[in-house]
Amino acid sequence: MTTPYVIGIGNAIMDVISPTDDDWLVRMGVQKGVMQLIERERSEYLMASQADDHGSGRSQARLAPGGSVANTLAGIGMLGLRTAFIGRVANDALGLSYAEQTEAAGTVFVNPPVAGDVLPTSRSIIFVTPDGERSMNTYLGISAELGTDDVNPAVFSGASFLFLEGYLFDKPAGMKAFLKAAQACHAAGGRAGIALSDPFCVDRHRQDFRHLVAGPMDYVIGNSHEWLSLYQTDDLEQALVQATADCGMVVCTRSGDDAILIRDGQRVEIPVQRVVPLDATGAGDQFAAGLIYGLAIGASLEEAGHMGVLAAAEVIMHVGPRPERDLREDFRAEGLI
């Protein structure tokens, strides 16, 4: 049997992770424990300040490829499937490292780093204090410039699944790239889907997302807040009724509560184990990884949902948005594979 092939499109963001303390955050004007979008000048200032601070003997920053869909692909790749990532990085130090690390981890980085007078590689400068809080300062840079020229239909030959990231809809070129990719995926016999990303993203692009859900998307993953925002209701069941009228497969995660999966009239609810997370970063990304892996290998809807829940449970028990051990052991222990 041919190994399923999953392609993702999303922001290629290098995580620059640095240990620090509360006093340093105050001096730098960094708001603790939240994700803030910052401009290029601010990102360069924080990077330079961080480098100067490391010269005083602190631990060096760690560079780790990130971005929501990229994290999902990493999880799928670790489960043994072929993966490819379509994203934009610049031909600078961070971009070259991003592409190299992505390839080394087993995911094909489709487009070469962009040379010339372009925006720098996107980065999320993450300061981790001794209490485990992560303060994220994200500069979107060149990744937000992804467009149709970055989508080569030839890449989709043999593709089983396409996974898209709602954040890229903040630019019209990103929307057009998504539609071109979905068309290429369908032409190759694959299924296209999207993560709604966050309620604010849904608020910004509600009509476009509604058209996607009712149009070229074969599956859509969102949490309860995102589905409520999409259909402008405070009744989750009503939102899911509308969603399933629009799309063949709808997935709703609910932090700490059962995940709901509905496909072609079949509805399953997957229980989650309530635990106190060490680091919730990446929970949604790895839920998607487990789910798509299950669907790609032909597991039932319920089995695929269980794989998603198990993958999310693993990642929240350690720092970092990607799995640290072979999740197939957990799947085998549950009789899923």
Short mmCIF file of C-alpha atoms in Angstrom, two decimals:
data_model
loop_
_atom_site.label_atom_id
_atom_site.label_comp_id
_atom_site.label_asym_id
_atom_site.label_seq_id
_atom_site.Cartn_x
_atom_site.Cartn_y
_atom_site.Cartn_z
CA MET A 1 0.00 0.00 0.00
CA THR A 2 1.29 3.47 -0.92
CA THR A 3 2.16 5.65 2.09
CA PRO A 4 -0.40 8.47 2.40
CA TYR A 5 0.93 11.90 1.50
CA VAL A 6 -0.12 15.02 3.44
CA ILE A 7 0.61 18.58 2.29
CA GLY A 8 0.25 21.63 4.51
CA ILE A 9 0.22 25.36 3.81
CA GLY A 10 0.83 27.86 6.57
CA ASN A 11 3.02 30.45 8.21
CA ALA A 12 6.67 29.39 8.37
CA ILE A 13 7.62 30.91 11.72
CA MET A 14 10.93 30.27 13.43
CA ASP A 15 10.53 29.99 17.18
CA VAL A 16 13.41 31.70 18.97
CA ILE A 17 13.10 30.32 22.49
CA SER A 18 15.06 31.91 25.30
CA PRO A 19 15.06 31.41 29.08
CA THR A 20 14.78 34.65 31.03
CA ASP A 21 13.30 36.10 34.20
CA ASP A 22 10.47 38.45 35.15
CA ASP A 23 12.75 41.43 35.70
CA TRP A 24 14.07 41.14 32.14
CA LEU A 25 10.52 41.03 30.74
CA VAL A 26 9.68 44.21 32.64
CA ARG A 27 12.82 45.97 31.38
CA MET A 28 12.02 44.99 27.79
CA GLY A 29 8.34 45.89 28.06
CA VAL A 30 7.24 42.33 27.23
CA GLN A 31 3.77 41.36 28.43
CA LYS A 32 4.05 38.09 30.28
CA GLY A 33 2.18 34.96 29.22
CA VAL A 34 0.53 36.23 26.04
CA MET A 35 1.15 36.22 22.29
CA GLN A 36 1.62 39.67 20.79
CA LEU A 37 2.01 40.56 17.12
CA ILE A 38 4.93 42.96 16.74
CA GLU A 39 6.48 45.00 13.95
CA ARG A 40 9.84 44.37 12.30
CA GLU A 41 11.70 47.04 14.30
CA ARG A 42 10.45 45.64 17.60
CA SER A 43 11.44 42.11 16.60
CA GLU A 44 14.94 43.24 15.68
CA TYR A 45 15.27 45.11 18.97
CA LEU A 46 14.22 42.06 21.00
CA MET A 47 16.52 39.77 19.02
CA ALA A 48 19.47 42.10 19.58
CA SER A 49 18.66 42.57 23.28
CA GLN A 50 18.35 38.83 23.67
CA ALA A 51 21.75 38.28 22.04
CA ASP A 52 23.36 40.91 24.28
CA ASP A 53 21.77 39.32 27.33
CA HIS A 54 23.12 35.90 26.35
CA GLY A 55 26.58 37.43 26.28
CA SER A 56 26.24 37.84 30.05
CA GLY A 57 26.36 34.07 30.48
CA ARG A 58 22.70 33.08 30.19
CA SER A 59 21.67 30.02 28.16
CA GLN A 60 21.67 30.53 24.41
CA ALA A 61 18.38 30.82 22.54
CA ARG A 62 17.09 27.68 20.82
CA LEU A 63 15.82 27.85 17.24
CA ALA A 64 12.88 25.58 16.43
CA PRO A 65 10.73 25.64 13.26
CA GLY A 66 7.16 26.54 14.20
CA GLY A 67 3.83 27.69 12.88
CA SER A 68 0.54 25.88 13.42
CA VAL A 69 0.35 23.78 10.23
CA ALA A 70 4.10 23.14 10.30
CA ASN A 71 3.69 21.69 13.81
CA THR A 72 0.84 19.48 12.59
CA LEU A 73 2.93 18.20 9.69
CA ALA A 74 5.80 17.43 12.05
CA GLY A 75 3.45 15.29 14.13
CA ILE A 76 2.09 13.49 11.06
CA GLY A 77 5.62 12.89 9.79
CA MET A 78 6.67 11.43 13.14
CA LEU A 79 3.76 9.01 12.76
CA GLY A 80 5.30 7.74 9.54
CA LEU A 81 3.47 9.49 6.70
CA ARG A 82 5.00 11.49 3.84
CA THR A 83 4.65 15.22 4.40
CA ALA A 84 5.40 18.42 2.50
CA PHE A 85 5.13 22.03 3.66
CA ILE A 86 4.39 25.04 1.47
CA GLY A 87 5.51 28.25 3.14
CA ARG A 88 7.76 31.26 2.61
CA VAL A 89 11.06 32.05 4.29
CA ALA A 90 13.75 34.55 3.32
CA ASN A 91 17.28 33.62 2.34
CA ASP A 92 18.58 34.79 5.73
CA ALA A 93 20.00 32.92 8.71
CA LEU A 94 16.60 32.11 10.24
CA GLY A 95 15.09 31.10 6.90
CA LEU A 96 17.95 28.80 5.94
CA SER A 97 17.81 27.17 9.38
CA TYR A 98 14.02 26.77 9.11
CA ALA A 99 14.24 25.00 5.75
CA GLU A 100 17.16 22.83 6.85
CA GLN A 101 15.55 21.73 10.12
CA THR A 102 12.21 21.04 8.41
CA GLU A 103 13.88 18.79 5.84
CA ALA A 104 16.01 17.09 8.51
CA ALA A 105 12.82 16.20 10.40
CA GLY A 106 11.43 14.45 7.32
CA THR A 107 9.06 17.05 5.86
CA VAL A 108 9.82 18.33 2.36
CA PHE A 109 10.18 22.12 2.41
CA VAL A 110 8.75 22.78 -1.03
CA ASN A 111 9.82 26.33 -1.89
CA PRO A 112 13.45 27.47 -1.58
CA PRO A 113 14.25 30.49 0.63
CA VAL A 114 13.53 33.74 -1.20
CA ALA A 115 16.59 35.84 -2.05
CA GLY A 116 16.78 39.56 -2.73
CA ASP A 117 15.25 42.63 -1.12
CA VAL A 118 12.38 40.92 0.69
CA LEU A 119 10.89 40.90 4.16
CA PRO A 120 12.86 38.81 6.67
CA THR A 121 11.88 35.35 7.83
CA SER A 122 8.96 35.31 10.25
CA ARG A 123 9.86 34.69 13.86
CA SER A 124 8.21 34.23 17.23
CA ILE A 125 10.52 35.39 19.99
CA ILE A 126 9.52 33.35 23.01
CA PHE A 127 10.74 34.19 26.50
CA VAL A 128 10.33 31.40 29.05
CA THR A 129 10.41 32.36 32.73
CA PRO A 130 11.26 29.88 35.53
CA ASP A 131 7.55 29.32 36.23
CA GLY A 132 7.11 27.92 32.72
CA GLU A 133 5.17 30.87 31.30
CA ARG A 134 5.86 31.56 27.63
CA SER A 135 5.71 35.18 26.46
CA MET A 136 5.49 35.19 22.66
CA ASN A 137 6.34 38.13 20.41
CA THR A 138 5.54 37.28 16.80
CA TYR A 139 6.62 39.12 13.67
CA LEU A 140 4.90 37.69 10.59
CA GLY A 141 7.46 38.86 8.03
CA ILE A 142 7.69 37.11 4.68
CA SER A 143 5.46 34.14 5.51
CA ALA A 144 2.37 36.35 5.32
CA GLU A 145 3.26 37.13 1.68
CA LEU A 146 2.52 33.60 0.44
CA GLY A 147 0.59 33.63 -2.83
CA THR A 148 -0.45 31.57 -5.83
CA ASP A 149 3.07 31.52 -7.28
CA ASP A 150 4.14 29.47 -4.25
CA VAL A 151 1.63 26.72 -5.07
CA ASN A 152 2.88 24.31 -7.75
CA PRO A 153 0.16 21.82 -8.76
CA ALA A 154 2.84 19.22 -9.58
CA VAL A 155 3.64 18.97 -5.86
CA PHE A 156 0.17 17.54 -5.25
CA SER A 157 0.65 14.39 -7.32
CA GLY A 158 -0.41 11.52 -5.06
CA ALA A 159 -1.60 13.82 -2.25
CA SER A 160 -4.08 12.24 0.16
CA PHE A 161 -4.78 15.28 2.32
CA LEU A 162 -4.24 19.04 2.26
CA PHE A 163 -4.31 21.03 5.51
CA LEU A 164 -4.59 24.81 5.52
CA GLU A 165 -4.12 27.47 8.18
CA GLY A 166 -6.76 30.17 8.62
CA TYR A 167 -4.21 32.76 9.73
CA LEU A 168 -2.96 33.15 6.16
CA PHE A 169 -6.31 34.60 5.15
CA ASP A 170 -5.17 37.97 6.50
CA LYS A 171 -3.79 38.69 3.01
CA PRO A 172 -5.82 38.36 -0.25
CA ALA A 173 -2.90 36.53 -1.87
CA GLY A 174 -3.16 33.86 0.82
CA MET A 175 -6.82 33.31 0.04
CA LYS A 176 -6.07 32.80 -3.64
CA ALA A 177 -3.22 30.42 -2.79
CA PHE A 178 -5.61 28.33 -0.69
CA LEU A 179 -8.13 28.01 -3.49
CA LYS A 180 -5.44 27.03 -6.00
CA ALA A 181 -4.08 24.42 -3.57
CA ALA A 182 -7.52 22.96 -2.87
CA GLN A 183 -8.17 22.65 -6.59
CA ALA A 184 -4.80 20.92 -7.12
CA CYS A 185 -5.45 18.56 -4.22
CA HIS A 186 -8.88 17.59 -5.53
CA ALA A 187 -7.45 17.06 -9.02
CA ALA A 188 -4.97 14.62 -7.45
CA GLY A 189 -7.79 12.74 -5.71
CA GLY A 190 -7.10 14.12 -2.22
CA ARG A 191 -9.19 15.85 0.43
CA ALA A 192 -8.71 19.48 1.48
CA GLY A 193 -9.34 20.90 4.93
CA ILE A 194 -8.67 23.92 7.11
CA ALA A 195 -8.14 24.86 10.74
CA LEU A 196 -10.17 27.94 11.68
CA SER A 197 -7.13 29.12 13.73
CA ASP A 198 -8.77 31.41 16.34
CA PRO A 199 -12.03 33.30 16.97
CA PHE A 200 -10.48 36.66 16.07
CA CYS A 201 -9.30 35.23 12.76
CA VAL A 202 -12.85 33.99 12.13
CA ASP A 203 -14.24 37.42 13.00
CA ARG A 204 -11.95 39.04 10.42
CA HIS A 205 -12.80 36.60 7.62
CA ARG A 206 -16.24 35.26 8.46
CA GLN A 207 -17.75 35.44 4.99
CA ASP A 208 -14.66 34.03 3.28
CA PHE A 209 -14.51 31.18 5.80
CA ARG A 210 -18.21 30.47 5.33
CA HIS A 211 -17.62 30.20 1.58
CA LEU A 212 -14.70 27.86 2.16
CA VAL A 213 -16.60 25.60 4.56
CA ALA A 214 -19.54 25.38 2.16
CA GLY A 215 -17.30 25.08 -0.90
CA PRO A 216 -13.92 23.46 -1.49
CA MET A 217 -13.23 22.23 2.07
CA ASP A 218 -13.87 18.53 2.70
CA TYR A 219 -13.18 18.81 6.43
CA VAL A 220 -12.91 21.70 8.88
CA ILE A 221 -11.38 21.68 12.37
CA GLY A 222 -12.24 24.34 14.94
CA ASN A 223 -12.84 24.77 18.63
CA SER A 224 -16.20 25.69 20.11
CA HIS A 225 -15.41 29.43 20.22
CA GLU A 226 -14.45 29.43 16.54
CA TRP A 227 -17.61 27.62 15.43
CA LEU A 228 -19.78 29.98 17.49
CA SER A 229 -18.04 32.95 15.91
CA LEU A 230 -18.34 31.55 12.39
CA TYR A 231 -22.11 31.19 12.62
CA GLN A 232 -22.67 34.13 14.99
CA THR A 233 -24.60 32.22 17.62
CA ASP A 234 -24.16 31.36 21.30
CA ASP A 235 -25.66 27.88 20.78
CA LEU A 236 -22.95 25.36 19.83
CA GLU A 237 -25.41 22.72 18.65
CA GLN A 238 -27.02 25.23 16.32
CA ALA A 239 -23.60 26.19 14.97
CA LEU A 240 -22.75 22.55 14.32
CA VAL A 241 -26.08 21.98 12.57
CA GLN A 242 -25.26 24.83 10.20
CA ALA A 243 -21.70 23.61 9.76
CA THR A 244 -22.72 20.06 8.86
CA ALA A 245 -25.22 21.43 6.36
CA ASP A 246 -22.30 23.20 4.70
CA CYS A 247 -19.46 20.66 4.98
CA GLY A 248 -19.10 16.88 4.81
CA MET A 249 -16.90 16.62 7.91
CA VAL A 250 -16.91 18.93 10.91
CA VAL A 251 -14.65 18.64 13.95
CA CYS A 252 -15.16 20.61 17.16
CA THR A 253 -12.73 20.53 20.06
CA ARG A 254 -13.82 21.80 23.46
CA SER A 255 -11.05 22.50 25.94
CA GLY A 256 -11.29 19.79 28.60
CA ASP A 257 -14.57 18.39 27.21
CA ASP A 258 -15.38 15.69 24.67
CA ALA A 259 -14.34 16.39 21.07
CA ILE A 260 -17.22 16.21 18.58
CA LEU A 261 -16.72 14.73 15.10
CA ILE A 262 -19.50 14.65 12.50
CA ARG A 263 -19.12 13.10 9.05
CA ASP A 264 -21.88 12.30 6.57
CA GLY A 265 -24.50 12.13 9.30
CA GLN A 266 -22.40 10.06 11.73
CA ARG A 267 -21.59 11.80 15.01
CA VAL A 268 -19.08 10.59 17.59
CA GLU A 269 -17.94 12.24 20.81
CA ILE A 270 -14.44 11.43 22.00
CA PRO A 271 -13.73 11.80 25.73
CA VAL A 272 -10.59 13.59 26.83
CA GLN A 273 -8.65 12.98 29.99
CA ARG A 274 -8.69 16.05 32.21
CA VAL A 275 -5.13 16.94 33.20
CA VAL A 276 -3.31 20.10 34.20
CA PRO A 277 -1.10 20.88 31.17
CA LEU A 278 2.54 21.71 31.58
CA ASP A 279 2.41 23.65 28.29
CA ALA A 280 -0.80 23.81 26.24
CA THR A 281 1.06 25.16 23.19
CA GLY A 282 0.48 22.85 20.26
CA ALA A 283 -2.53 20.96 21.65
CA GLY A 284 -4.72 21.90 18.70
CA ASP A 285 -1.91 21.34 16.21
CA GLN A 286 -1.26 17.81 17.44
CA PHE A 287 -4.95 16.97 17.74
CA ALA A 288 -5.10 17.74 14.02
CA ALA A 289 -2.01 15.59 13.42
CA GLY A 290 -3.49 12.54 15.13
CA LEU A 291 -6.86 13.04 13.45
CA ILE A 292 -5.48 13.47 9.92
CA TYR A 293 -3.13 10.52 10.41
CA GLY A 294 -6.08 8.35 11.40
CA LEU A 295 -8.19 9.47 8.45
CA ALA A 296 -5.28 9.00 6.05
CA ILE A 297 -4.67 5.38 7.09
CA GLY A 298 -8.36 4.54 6.81
CA ALA A 299 -9.26 4.44 10.50
CA SER A 300 -12.89 4.89 11.49
CA LEU A 301 -14.13 8.34 12.51
CA GLU A 302 -14.10 7.31 16.17
CA GLU A 303 -10.59 5.81 15.94
CA ALA A 304 -9.22 8.90 14.20
CA GLY A 305 -10.78 11.09 16.88
CA HIS A 306 -9.13 9.01 19.62
CA MET A 307 -5.78 9.40 17.85
CA GLY A 308 -6.24 13.16 17.85
CA VAL A 309 -7.06 13.23 21.56
CA LEU A 310 -4.06 11.03 22.43
CA ALA A 311 -1.71 13.21 20.37
CA ALA A 312 -2.98 16.37 22.08
CA ALA A 313 -2.60 14.73 25.50
CA GLU A 314 1.04 13.87 24.82
CA VAL A 315 2.08 17.34 23.71
CA ILE A 316 0.57 19.25 26.66
CA MET A 317 2.59 17.21 29.14
CA HIS A 318 5.92 18.73 28.07
CA VAL A 319 7.23 22.09 26.89
CA GLY A 320 7.08 22.56 23.12
CA PRO A 321 4.44 22.16 20.37
CA ARG A 322 5.66 18.88 18.84
CA PRO A 323 5.61 15.26 20.10
CA GLU A 324 8.62 13.99 21.99
CA ARG A 325 7.95 10.26 21.71
CA ASP A 326 6.45 7.74 19.31
CA LEU A 327 2.69 8.16 19.55
CA ARG A 328 2.16 4.90 17.70
CA GLU A 329 2.95 3.15 20.98
CA ASP A 330 -0.05 4.88 22.56
CA PHE A 331 -2.21 4.04 19.53
CA ARG A 332 -1.21 0.37 19.75
CA ALA A 333 -1.88 0.29 23.47
CA GLU A 334 -5.44 1.53 22.76
CA GLY A 335 -5.92 -0.99 19.93
CA LEU A 336 -6.16 1.77 17.32
CA ILE A 337 -3.45 0.40 15.01
#
